[in-house]
Amino acid sequence: MDALDKCLQDNRVTFIPINTATFDAQFEHKTYPRFLLLEKDYFVTHVDGEAPVKCNYEARNKVMSNFWLGRIQRVTSDLKQVNGLWVSWRPLVHFFVYEGADSLQSECTALHNTVFEYVNTDDFGALAEIVKRKPHCEQKYFGVNNGQTYTLVNTDNVEQKYEFSRLNLRTLGFKLWKEETTVQSLIDEEAQLAVFRPNPSRRPGFKLHDADGREIVDGEPFMLHIVNYEYDPESDMDDEYDDIPEDERQFYGKEWVKAMSSADQRPCFVNGALHNGTRFHAETIDGIMYIKNENRYLTTHLDPMDDYLYSDVGVPAKDNRIQIHYAEDGNILLSAWGGRTYADYEWMGDEGGMITFGLEELYLGQSDPLKLRI
């Protein structure tokens, strides 16, 4: 076991010593429907009693990440077969993680094709030498994780680095699957995309104002209109539109930000909704303005698999705050505090949609982010 590269899924499995002479796979399936049998030069994947398949050790993290899919064909769907063994399409990306500052997520698909080890050194040159001794790992670069800070380092020139955030993990995963990706190509791409990213600097004395430029004071109720989506309700709803009271017609044909309700203390999704939305208000604490609905604050998570807009009780920690920006056209844009992308909107049909901070990274510069108006 000590000779094996560690992988993220190791944190979620149990290793059990066995006697290969007496091991009975069919019997073990009664207790463990899915397991790996580790041999000297390969491992055998067992899934729900199907015919087992042999895989090389570079595929270990990806296979265990896909266990939940069931069926052997799905578990090996991201692999290719070479000389009777299932192997990964691309070399593994080696991540070095600072002990006590581990933010890698085993369920994040961007990290499935990786191995990792804990370190306590800032000597990137020494880390590069470790990677060079592992021909099954990507030789052009390696990753370093220190809490919320991620860095991709050029193995041959450790002074060349590409830094990214946890919210960029999902998008970066797609890029690392491309053979032509290098640290320099990521740096060049970022230079072109910088114009589409939020300015993380805070504006002193920031104030909210509505579409007419009127300042919104703390405690004053307001609604957030999603500018990206509108339609003509009078033509779409026919006779139904005539039955809507005059004072409610202003809400129809528009989509609004709506906070889901909950009787407990758990975070609630904040989505888009047709025809009706939540009344919010601003509250300024220690010079920082927050948006609230009732006693809940707008917030988000740093997890790239859970980077949606939420409302939650309690003043958000710095890393979970929402930052408000004004576009040149006067519309409001949202980002995570110091985030590298604006919030985007994922239309889900007649019921509205989801507001997320990671989706925009996939389409940066190709489409408009979520735009709001008071």
mmCIF file of C-alpha atoms in Angstrom:
data_model
loop_
_atom_site.group_PDB
_atom_site.id
_atom_site.type_symbol
_atom_site.label_atom_id
_atom_site.label_comp_id
_atom_site.label_asym_id
_atom_site.label_seq_id
_atom_site.Cartn_x
_atom_site.Cartn_y
_atom_site.Cartn_z
ATOM 1 C CA MET A 1 0.000 0.000 0.000
ATOM 2 C CA ASP A 2 2.796 2.435 0.794
ATOM 3 C CA ALA A 3 4.052 2.209 -2.782
ATOM 4 C CA LEU A 4 0.685 3.285 -4.224
ATOM 5 C CA ASP A 5 0.019 6.880 -5.195
ATOM 6 C CA LYS A 6 -2.668 8.267 -2.918
ATOM 7 C CA CYS A 7 -5.926 9.348 -4.485
ATOM 8 C CA LEU A 8 -8.819 11.420 -3.184
ATOM 9 C CA GLN A 9 -11.228 8.504 -2.985
ATOM 10 C CA ASP A 10 -8.924 6.818 -0.443
ATOM 11 C CA ASN A 11 -10.528 9.087 2.149
ATOM 12 C CA ARG A 12 -13.870 7.402 1.516
ATOM 13 C CA VAL A 13 -12.898 3.715 1.428
ATOM 14 C CA THR A 14 -11.748 1.007 3.816
ATOM 15 C CA PHE A 15 -8.650 -1.094 3.078
ATOM 16 C CA ILE A 16 -8.919 -4.703 4.290
ATOM 17 C CA PRO A 17 -5.965 -7.172 4.175
ATOM 18 C CA ILE A 18 -6.914 -10.514 2.589
ATOM 19 C CA ASN A 19 -5.479 -13.932 1.876
ATOM 20 C CA THR A 20 -5.603 -14.316 -1.900
ATOM 21 C CA ALA A 21 -5.510 -18.122 -1.565
ATOM 22 C CA THR A 22 -8.826 -18.195 0.291
ATOM 23 C CA PHE A 23 -10.500 -15.039 -1.011
ATOM 24 C CA ASP A 24 -14.011 -15.696 -2.402
ATOM 25 C CA ALA A 25 -15.288 -12.749 -4.470
ATOM 26 C CA GLN A 26 -18.860 -14.087 -4.721
ATOM 27 C CA PHE A 27 -19.085 -14.407 -0.965
ATOM 28 C CA GLU A 28 -17.688 -10.897 -0.441
ATOM 29 C CA HIS A 29 -20.370 -9.441 -2.752
ATOM 30 C CA LYS A 30 -22.939 -10.278 -0.091
ATOM 31 C CA THR A 31 -21.306 -7.675 2.160
ATOM 32 C CA TYR A 32 -19.566 -5.382 -0.323
ATOM 33 C CA PRO A 33 -21.483 -5.001 -3.644
ATOM 34 C CA ARG A 34 -18.647 -2.956 -5.147
ATOM 35 C CA PHE A 35 -14.978 -3.292 -4.314
ATOM 36 C CA LEU A 36 -11.457 -3.318 -5.732
ATOM 37 C CA LEU A 37 -9.109 -6.251 -5.371
ATOM 38 C CA LEU A 38 -5.572 -4.856 -5.324
ATOM 39 C CA GLU A 39 -3.014 -7.061 -7.063
ATOM 40 C CA LYS A 40 0.693 -6.423 -7.578
ATOM 41 C CA ASP A 41 0.597 -4.787 -11.026
ATOM 42 C CA TYR A 42 -3.101 -4.005 -11.444
ATOM 43 C CA PHE A 43 -6.366 -3.983 -9.566
ATOM 44 C CA VAL A 44 -9.596 -5.815 -10.314
ATOM 45 C CA THR A 45 -12.902 -3.943 -10.272
ATOM 46 C CA HIS A 46 -15.914 -5.836 -8.939
ATOM 47 C CA VAL A 47 -19.363 -4.281 -9.404
ATOM 48 C CA ASP A 48 -22.588 -5.946 -8.258
ATOM 49 C CA GLY A 49 -21.584 -9.469 -9.272
ATOM 50 C CA GLU A 50 -20.814 -8.633 -12.915
ATOM 51 C CA ALA A 51 -17.771 -10.090 -14.625
ATOM 52 C CA PRO A 52 -14.804 -8.234 -13.065
ATOM 53 C CA VAL A 53 -12.366 -6.182 -15.143
ATOM 54 C CA LYS A 54 -8.668 -5.421 -14.690
ATOM 55 C CA CYS A 55 -7.450 -1.815 -14.499
ATOM 56 C CA ASN A 56 -4.052 -0.238 -14.108
ATOM 57 C CA TYR A 57 -3.413 1.747 -10.946
ATOM 58 C CA GLU A 58 -3.486 5.106 -12.712
ATOM 59 C CA ALA A 59 -7.248 4.597 -13.164
ATOM 60 C CA ARG A 60 -7.930 3.872 -9.493
ATOM 61 C CA ASN A 61 -9.342 7.238 -8.435
ATOM 62 C CA LYS A 62 -11.513 7.550 -11.544
ATOM 63 C CA VAL A 63 -12.945 4.036 -11.123
ATOM 64 C CA MET A 64 -13.838 4.616 -7.476
ATOM 65 C CA SER A 65 -15.303 8.033 -8.363
ATOM 66 C CA ASN A 66 -17.626 6.280 -10.818
ATOM 67 C CA PHE A 67 -18.730 3.495 -8.461
ATOM 68 C CA TRP A 68 -22.033 5.239 -7.785
ATOM 69 C CA LEU A 69 -22.979 4.903 -11.484
ATOM 70 C CA GLY A 70 -23.361 1.142 -11.076
ATOM 71 C CA ARG A 71 -22.732 -1.420 -13.823
ATOM 72 C CA ILE A 72 -19.163 -2.130 -14.886
ATOM 73 C CA GLN A 73 -19.659 -0.514 -18.297
ATOM 74 C CA ARG A 74 -20.486 2.838 -16.705
ATOM 75 C CA VAL A 75 -17.749 2.616 -14.099
ATOM 76 C CA THR A 76 -15.157 2.250 -16.886
ATOM 77 C CA SER A 77 -16.869 4.667 -19.310
ATOM 78 C CA ASP A 78 -14.107 7.303 -18.991
ATOM 79 C CA LEU A 79 -11.319 4.775 -19.630
ATOM 80 C CA LYS A 80 -9.823 2.972 -22.618
ATOM 81 C CA GLN A 81 -8.588 -0.603 -22.866
ATOM 82 C CA VAL A 82 -4.901 -1.257 -23.610
ATOM 83 C CA ASN A 83 -3.391 -4.757 -23.559
ATOM 84 C CA GLY A 84 -6.272 -6.102 -21.503
ATOM 85 C CA LEU A 85 -6.176 -3.341 -18.874
ATOM 86 C CA TRP A 86 -8.512 -0.376 -18.529
ATOM 87 C CA VAL A 87 -6.435 2.827 -18.375
ATOM 88 C CA SER A 88 -7.023 6.577 -18.279
ATOM 89 C CA TRP A 89 -7.067 8.596 -21.505
ATOM 90 C CA ARG A 90 -4.773 11.236 -20.064
ATOM 91 C CA PRO A 91 -1.804 11.217 -17.657
ATOM 92 C CA LEU A 92 -2.687 11.837 -14.029
ATOM 93 C CA VAL A 93 -2.366 15.366 -12.645
ATOM 94 C CA HIS A 94 -0.281 15.296 -9.469
ATOM 95 C CA PHE A 95 -1.598 17.596 -6.715
ATOM 96 C CA PHE A 96 0.477 18.558 -3.702
ATOM 97 C CA VAL A 97 -1.643 19.582 -0.731
ATOM 98 C CA TYR A 98 -0.446 21.525 2.306
ATOM 99 C CA GLU A 99 -1.244 19.612 5.464
ATOM 100 C CA GLY A 100 -4.065 21.220 7.395
ATOM 101 C CA ALA A 101 -5.155 23.237 4.336
ATOM 102 C CA ASP A 102 -6.814 20.557 2.241
ATOM 103 C CA SER A 103 -9.657 21.897 0.083
ATOM 104 C CA LEU A 104 -9.686 19.235 -2.617
ATOM 105 C CA GLN A 105 -13.109 17.669 -3.122
ATOM 106 C CA SER A 106 -13.237 13.951 -3.868
ATOM 107 C CA GLU A 107 -16.622 14.300 -5.585
ATOM 108 C CA CYS A 108 -15.463 17.060 -7.947
ATOM 109 C CA THR A 109 -15.198 15.563 -11.455
ATOM 110 C CA ALA A 110 -12.312 17.901 -12.306
ATOM 111 C CA LEU A 111 -10.183 16.000 -9.778
ATOM 112 C CA HIS A 112 -11.077 12.443 -10.773
ATOM 113 C CA ASN A 113 -7.963 12.024 -12.927
ATOM 114 C CA THR A 114 -5.528 12.940 -10.163
ATOM 115 C CA VAL A 115 -3.239 11.644 -7.445
ATOM 116 C CA PHE A 116 -2.144 13.693 -4.469
ATOM 117 C CA GLU A 117 0.172 13.813 -1.508
ATOM 118 C CA TYR A 118 0.518 16.049 1.537
ATOM 119 C CA VAL A 119 3.542 18.352 1.794
ATOM 120 C CA ASN A 120 4.952 21.031 4.097
ATOM 121 C CA THR A 121 7.407 22.719 1.739
ATOM 122 C CA ASP A 122 7.326 25.818 -0.458
ATOM 123 C CA ASP A 123 10.152 24.448 -2.599
ATOM 124 C CA PHE A 124 8.300 23.986 -5.906
ATOM 125 C CA GLY A 125 11.540 22.811 -7.507
ATOM 126 C CA ALA A 126 11.631 19.826 -5.156
ATOM 127 C CA LEU A 127 7.981 19.090 -5.951
ATOM 128 C CA ALA A 128 8.744 19.217 -9.673
ATOM 129 C CA GLU A 129 11.459 16.586 -9.202
ATOM 130 C CA ILE A 130 8.921 14.275 -7.536
ATOM 131 C CA VAL A 131 6.630 14.596 -10.545
ATOM 132 C CA LYS A 132 9.470 13.942 -12.984
ATOM 133 C CA ARG A 133 10.078 10.597 -11.267
ATOM 134 C CA LYS A 134 6.501 9.555 -12.026
ATOM 135 C CA PRO A 135 6.153 8.966 -15.790
ATOM 136 C CA HIS A 136 2.454 8.100 -15.400
ATOM 137 C CA CYS A 137 1.803 11.688 -14.258
ATOM 138 C CA GLU A 138 1.424 14.761 -16.466
ATOM 139 C CA GLN A 139 4.935 16.131 -17.003
ATOM 140 C CA LYS A 140 4.014 19.619 -18.202
ATOM 141 C CA TYR A 141 2.557 20.802 -14.907
ATOM 142 C CA PHE A 142 1.446 19.849 -11.414
ATOM 143 C CA GLY A 143 -1.082 21.283 -8.957
ATOM 144 C CA VAL A 144 -0.655 22.805 -5.505
ATOM 145 C CA ASN A 145 -3.526 23.359 -3.068
ATOM 146 C CA ASN A 146 -3.182 25.562 0.002
ATOM 147 C CA GLY A 147 -6.646 26.139 1.473
ATOM 148 C CA GLN A 148 -8.683 28.207 -0.986
ATOM 149 C CA THR A 149 -5.598 28.907 -3.128
ATOM 150 C CA TYR A 150 -4.865 26.667 -6.099
ATOM 151 C CA THR A 151 -1.838 26.873 -8.360
ATOM 152 C CA LEU A 152 -0.844 25.024 -11.509
ATOM 153 C CA VAL A 153 2.966 25.029 -11.826
ATOM 154 C CA ASN A 154 5.141 24.477 -14.903
ATOM 155 C CA THR A 155 7.268 21.417 -14.105
ATOM 156 C CA ASP A 156 10.243 22.685 -16.151
ATOM 157 C CA ASN A 157 9.975 26.294 -14.979
ATOM 158 C CA VAL A 158 8.461 26.496 -11.512
ATOM 159 C CA GLU A 159 8.461 30.311 -11.651
ATOM 160 C CA GLN A 160 5.672 30.059 -14.205
ATOM 161 C CA LYS A 161 2.388 29.590 -12.363
ATOM 162 C CA TYR A 162 -1.333 29.822 -13.076
ATOM 163 C CA GLU A 163 -3.452 30.582 -10.004
ATOM 164 C CA PHE A 164 -7.149 29.810 -9.848
ATOM 165 C CA SER A 165 -9.931 29.537 -7.314
ATOM 166 C CA ARG A 166 -12.030 26.666 -6.092
ATOM 167 C CA LEU A 167 -14.910 27.874 -8.250
ATOM 168 C CA ASN A 168 -12.694 27.424 -11.335
ATOM 169 C CA LEU A 169 -12.047 23.736 -10.636
ATOM 170 C CA ARG A 170 -14.970 22.501 -12.694
ATOM 171 C CA THR A 171 -13.948 24.449 -15.801
ATOM 172 C CA LEU A 172 -10.249 23.741 -15.396
ATOM 173 C CA GLY A 173 -11.016 20.024 -15.365
ATOM 174 C CA PHE A 174 -12.194 20.228 -18.970
ATOM 175 C CA LYS A 175 -9.018 22.044 -19.989
ATOM 176 C CA LEU A 176 -6.713 19.545 -18.303
ATOM 177 C CA TRP A 177 -8.176 16.799 -20.474
ATOM 178 C CA LYS A 178 -6.818 18.589 -23.545
ATOM 179 C CA GLU A 179 -3.339 17.446 -24.549
ATOM 180 C CA GLU A 180 -2.398 20.913 -25.806
ATOM 181 C CA THR A 181 -3.059 22.612 -22.439
ATOM 182 C CA THR A 182 0.015 24.151 -20.772
ATOM 183 C CA VAL A 183 0.518 26.652 -17.969
ATOM 184 C CA GLN A 184 1.386 29.273 -20.586
ATOM 185 C CA SER A 185 -1.769 28.578 -22.604
ATOM 186 C CA LEU A 186 -3.871 29.060 -19.455
ATOM 187 C CA ILE A 187 -2.070 32.332 -18.671
ATOM 188 C CA ASP A 188 -2.622 33.578 -22.250
ATOM 189 C CA GLU A 189 -6.283 32.610 -22.149
ATOM 190 C CA GLU A 190 -6.771 34.370 -18.821
ATOM 191 C CA ALA A 191 -5.301 37.589 -20.230
ATOM 192 C CA GLN A 192 -8.003 37.584 -22.915
ATOM 193 C CA LEU A 193 -10.805 36.766 -20.461
ATOM 194 C CA ALA A 194 -9.811 39.306 -17.801
ATOM 195 C CA VAL A 195 -12.077 41.976 -19.317
ATOM 196 C CA PHE A 196 -15.132 39.793 -18.577
ATOM 197 C CA ARG A 197 -14.264 39.205 -14.912
ATOM 198 C CA PRO A 198 -15.509 41.188 -11.895
ATOM 199 C CA ASN A 199 -13.336 43.833 -10.279
ATOM 200 C CA PRO A 200 -12.731 42.357 -6.810
ATOM 201 C CA SER A 201 -11.897 45.769 -5.329
ATOM 202 C CA ARG A 202 -14.483 47.183 -2.942
ATOM 203 C CA ARG A 203 -16.072 50.540 -3.674
ATOM 204 C CA PRO A 204 -15.960 52.817 -0.578
ATOM 205 C CA GLY A 205 -19.403 54.020 0.456
ATOM 206 C CA PHE A 206 -21.179 51.623 -1.890
ATOM 207 C CA LYS A 207 -24.929 52.278 -2.156
ATOM 208 C CA LEU A 208 -27.746 50.399 -3.828
ATOM 209 C CA HIS A 209 -29.966 52.314 -6.225
ATOM 210 C CA ASP A 210 -32.956 51.380 -8.312
ATOM 211 C CA ALA A 211 -33.373 51.533 -12.099
ATOM 212 C CA ASP A 212 -34.099 55.269 -11.887
ATOM 213 C CA GLY A 213 -30.967 55.991 -9.869
ATOM 214 C CA ARG A 214 -32.753 56.518 -6.543
ATOM 215 C CA GLU A 215 -30.759 55.369 -3.534
ATOM 216 C CA ILE A 216 -32.099 52.390 -1.571
ATOM 217 C CA VAL A 217 -31.684 52.934 2.154
ATOM 218 C CA ASP A 218 -31.196 50.186 4.723
ATOM 219 C CA GLY A 219 -34.430 48.441 5.609
ATOM 220 C CA GLU A 220 -36.326 49.657 2.532
ATOM 221 C CA PRO A 221 -38.075 46.716 0.799
ATOM 222 C CA PHE A 222 -37.339 46.040 -2.867
ATOM 223 C CA MET A 223 -37.580 43.261 -5.439
ATOM 224 C CA LEU A 224 -34.889 42.092 -7.860
ATOM 225 C CA HIS A 225 -36.022 41.807 -11.474
ATOM 226 C CA ILE A 226 -34.034 39.388 -13.659
ATOM 227 C CA VAL A 227 -33.405 41.434 -16.798
ATOM 228 C CA ASN A 228 -32.183 38.482 -18.895
ATOM 229 C CA TYR A 229 -35.648 37.022 -19.334
ATOM 230 C CA GLU A 230 -38.911 38.706 -20.345
ATOM 231 C CA TYR A 231 -41.914 37.792 -22.463
ATOM 232 C CA ASP A 232 -45.323 39.232 -23.396
ATOM 233 C CA PRO A 233 -47.830 37.737 -20.942
ATOM 234 C CA GLU A 234 -50.828 39.300 -22.666
ATOM 235 C CA SER A 235 -50.224 37.319 -25.866
ATOM 236 C CA ASP A 236 -49.015 34.188 -24.090
ATOM 237 C CA MET A 237 -51.773 33.871 -21.496
ATOM 238 C CA ASP A 238 -54.733 34.986 -23.654
ATOM 239 C CA ASP A 239 -57.872 35.297 -21.505
ATOM 240 C CA GLU A 240 -56.018 34.458 -18.269
ATOM 241 C CA TYR A 241 -54.213 37.799 -18.387
ATOM 242 C CA ASP A 242 -57.498 39.698 -18.169
ATOM 243 C CA ASP A 243 -58.240 38.052 -14.816
ATOM 244 C CA ILE A 244 -55.033 39.357 -13.194
ATOM 245 C CA PRO A 245 -55.622 42.382 -10.921
ATOM 246 C CA GLU A 246 -54.194 45.628 -12.291
ATOM 247 C CA ASP A 247 -51.794 46.053 -9.363
ATOM 248 C CA GLU A 248 -50.272 42.601 -10.013
ATOM 249 C CA ARG A 249 -49.839 42.924 -13.784
ATOM 250 C CA GLN A 250 -46.530 44.747 -13.322
ATOM 251 C CA PHE A 251 -45.004 41.460 -12.137
ATOM 252 C CA TYR A 252 -46.134 39.416 -15.144
ATOM 253 C CA GLY A 253 -43.925 39.031 -18.176
ATOM 254 C CA LYS A 254 -40.890 39.278 -15.889
ATOM 255 C CA GLU A 255 -38.822 36.925 -13.817
ATOM 256 C CA TRP A 256 -37.881 37.749 -10.256
ATOM 257 C CA VAL A 257 -35.361 36.593 -7.681
ATOM 258 C CA LYS A 258 -37.186 34.414 -5.171
ATOM 259 C CA ALA A 259 -35.833 33.000 -1.904
ATOM 260 C CA MET A 260 -37.259 29.617 -0.977
ATOM 261 C CA SER A 261 -38.800 29.410 2.484
ATOM 262 C CA SER A 262 -37.821 27.080 5.301
ATOM 263 C CA ALA A 263 -38.887 26.653 8.901
ATOM 264 C CA ASP A 264 -35.459 25.451 10.051
ATOM 265 C CA GLN A 265 -31.988 26.974 10.111
ATOM 266 C CA ARG A 266 -30.656 25.354 6.948
ATOM 267 C CA PRO A 267 -29.637 27.392 3.872
ATOM 268 C CA CYS A 268 -32.387 27.882 1.270
ATOM 269 C CA PHE A 269 -31.979 28.160 -2.488
ATOM 270 C CA VAL A 270 -32.463 31.584 -4.044
ATOM 271 C CA ASN A 271 -33.794 31.060 -7.562
ATOM 272 C CA GLY A 272 -35.507 32.859 -10.383
ATOM 273 C CA ALA A 273 -39.306 32.652 -10.479
ATOM 274 C CA LEU A 274 -41.937 33.825 -12.924
ATOM 275 C CA HIS A 275 -44.487 36.449 -11.889
ATOM 276 C CA ASN A 276 -43.520 36.738 -8.208
ATOM 277 C CA GLY A 277 -40.406 37.269 -6.159
ATOM 278 C CA THR A 278 -39.132 37.915 -2.672
ATOM 279 C CA ARG A 279 -39.012 41.327 -1.048
ATOM 280 C CA PHE A 280 -35.445 41.988 0.036
ATOM 281 C CA HIS A 281 -33.823 44.800 1.986
ATOM 282 C CA ALA A 282 -30.276 46.032 2.609
ATOM 283 C CA GLU A 283 -28.436 46.006 5.920
ATOM 284 C CA THR A 284 -25.042 47.616 6.455
ATOM 285 C CA ILE A 285 -22.752 46.120 9.111
ATOM 286 C CA ASP A 286 -19.236 47.482 9.740
ATOM 287 C CA GLY A 287 -19.284 49.271 6.403
ATOM 288 C CA ILE A 288 -20.327 46.159 4.435
ATOM 289 C CA MET A 289 -23.764 46.102 2.831
ATOM 290 C CA TYR A 290 -25.660 42.799 2.815
ATOM 291 C CA ILE A 291 -28.890 41.871 1.041
ATOM 292 C CA LYS A 292 -31.430 40.106 3.239
ATOM 293 C CA ASN A 293 -34.872 38.547 3.032
ATOM 294 C CA GLU A 294 -36.471 38.681 6.472
ATOM 295 C CA ASN A 295 -33.694 37.432 8.807
ATOM 296 C CA ARG A 296 -31.694 35.587 6.124
ATOM 297 C CA TYR A 297 -28.652 36.880 4.237
ATOM 298 C CA LEU A 298 -27.792 36.178 0.612
ATOM 299 C CA THR A 299 -24.733 33.917 0.585
ATOM 300 C CA THR A 300 -22.966 31.177 -1.380
ATOM 301 C CA HIS A 301 -20.620 28.207 -0.863
ATOM 302 C CA LEU A 302 -17.061 27.877 -2.122
ATOM 303 C CA ASP A 303 -17.619 24.279 -3.140
ATOM 304 C CA PRO A 304 -17.611 24.158 -6.992
ATOM 305 C CA MET A 305 -20.251 21.417 -6.785
ATOM 306 C CA ASP A 306 -22.528 23.609 -4.648
ATOM 307 C CA ASP A 307 -21.860 27.164 -5.842
ATOM 308 C CA TYR A 308 -25.478 28.335 -5.906
ATOM 309 C CA LEU A 309 -27.053 31.445 -4.432
ATOM 310 C CA TYR A 310 -28.568 30.797 -1.006
ATOM 311 C CA SER A 311 -30.180 32.638 1.859
ATOM 312 C CA ASP A 312 -29.028 31.681 5.325
ATOM 313 C CA VAL A 313 -29.309 32.881 8.907
ATOM 314 C CA GLY A 314 -26.308 34.614 10.442
ATOM 315 C CA VAL A 315 -23.919 37.125 8.893
ATOM 316 C CA PRO A 316 -21.963 35.281 6.158
ATOM 317 C CA ALA A 317 -18.258 34.611 6.644
ATOM 318 C CA LYS A 318 -16.033 36.603 4.308
ATOM 319 C CA ASP A 319 -15.544 33.718 1.866
ATOM 320 C CA ASN A 320 -19.328 33.233 1.642
ATOM 321 C CA ARG A 321 -20.343 36.860 1.071
ATOM 322 C CA ILE A 322 -21.991 38.144 -2.080
ATOM 323 C CA GLN A 323 -20.339 41.085 -3.856
ATOM 324 C CA ILE A 324 -22.520 43.543 -5.796
ATOM 325 C CA HIS A 325 -21.366 45.269 -8.980
ATOM 326 C CA TYR A 326 -22.950 47.767 -11.358
ATOM 327 C CA ALA A 327 -22.586 47.222 -15.106
ATOM 328 C CA GLU A 328 -22.171 50.115 -17.547
ATOM 329 C CA ASP A 329 -25.859 49.814 -18.468
ATOM 330 C CA GLY A 330 -26.824 50.303 -14.807
ATOM 331 C CA ASN A 331 -27.854 46.703 -14.179
ATOM 332 C CA ILE A 332 -26.710 44.851 -11.075
ATOM 333 C CA LEU A 333 -24.262 41.950 -11.320
ATOM 334 C CA LEU A 334 -23.430 39.538 -8.501
ATOM 335 C CA SER A 335 -20.274 37.609 -7.706
ATOM 336 C CA ALA A 336 -18.914 35.649 -4.784
ATOM 337 C CA TRP A 337 -16.797 37.944 -2.561
ATOM 338 C CA GLY A 338 -13.614 38.528 -4.541
ATOM 339 C CA GLY A 339 -14.871 35.965 -7.075
ATOM 340 C CA ARG A 340 -13.573 35.639 -10.606
ATOM 341 C CA THR A 341 -16.936 35.229 -12.351
ATOM 342 C CA TYR A 342 -20.328 36.870 -12.139
ATOM 343 C CA ALA A 343 -23.398 34.901 -11.179
ATOM 344 C CA ASP A 344 -25.105 33.214 -14.111
ATOM 345 C CA TYR A 345 -28.613 31.992 -14.653
ATOM 346 C CA GLU A 346 -29.612 28.485 -15.647
ATOM 347 C CA TRP A 347 -33.157 28.586 -17.048
ATOM 348 C CA MET A 348 -35.058 25.478 -15.920
ATOM 349 C CA GLY A 349 -38.383 25.935 -17.758
ATOM 350 C CA ASP A 350 -41.755 27.224 -16.598
ATOM 351 C CA GLU A 351 -40.812 27.195 -12.919
ATOM 352 C CA GLY A 352 -37.858 29.539 -13.275
ATOM 353 C CA GLY A 353 -34.185 28.717 -12.886
ATOM 354 C CA MET A 354 -31.081 28.373 -10.723
ATOM 355 C CA ILE A 355 -28.573 31.106 -9.898
ATOM 356 C CA THR A 356 -24.997 29.827 -9.777
ATOM 357 C CA PHE A 357 -21.505 31.322 -9.545
ATOM 358 C CA GLY A 358 -19.644 28.558 -11.403
ATOM 359 C CA LEU A 359 -21.640 28.208 -14.627
ATOM 360 C CA GLU A 360 -20.435 31.523 -16.054
ATOM 361 C CA GLU A 361 -16.833 30.257 -16.108
ATOM 362 C CA LEU A 362 -17.832 27.784 -18.830
ATOM 363 C CA TYR A 363 -19.234 30.540 -21.062
ATOM 364 C CA LEU A 364 -17.087 33.495 -20.055
ATOM 365 C CA GLY A 365 -17.122 36.063 -22.835
ATOM 366 C CA GLN A 366 -19.687 34.092 -24.847
ATOM 367 C CA SER A 367 -22.930 35.076 -23.104
ATOM 368 C CA ASP A 368 -24.266 37.623 -20.647
ATOM 369 C CA PRO A 369 -24.150 36.850 -16.926
ATOM 370 C CA LEU A 370 -27.180 37.274 -14.688
ATOM 371 C CA LYS A 371 -28.399 40.879 -14.776
ATOM 372 C CA LEU A 372 -30.674 42.325 -12.110
ATOM 373 C CA ARG A 373 -32.574 45.545 -11.616
ATOM 374 C CA ILE A 374 -34.283 46.919 -8.508
#
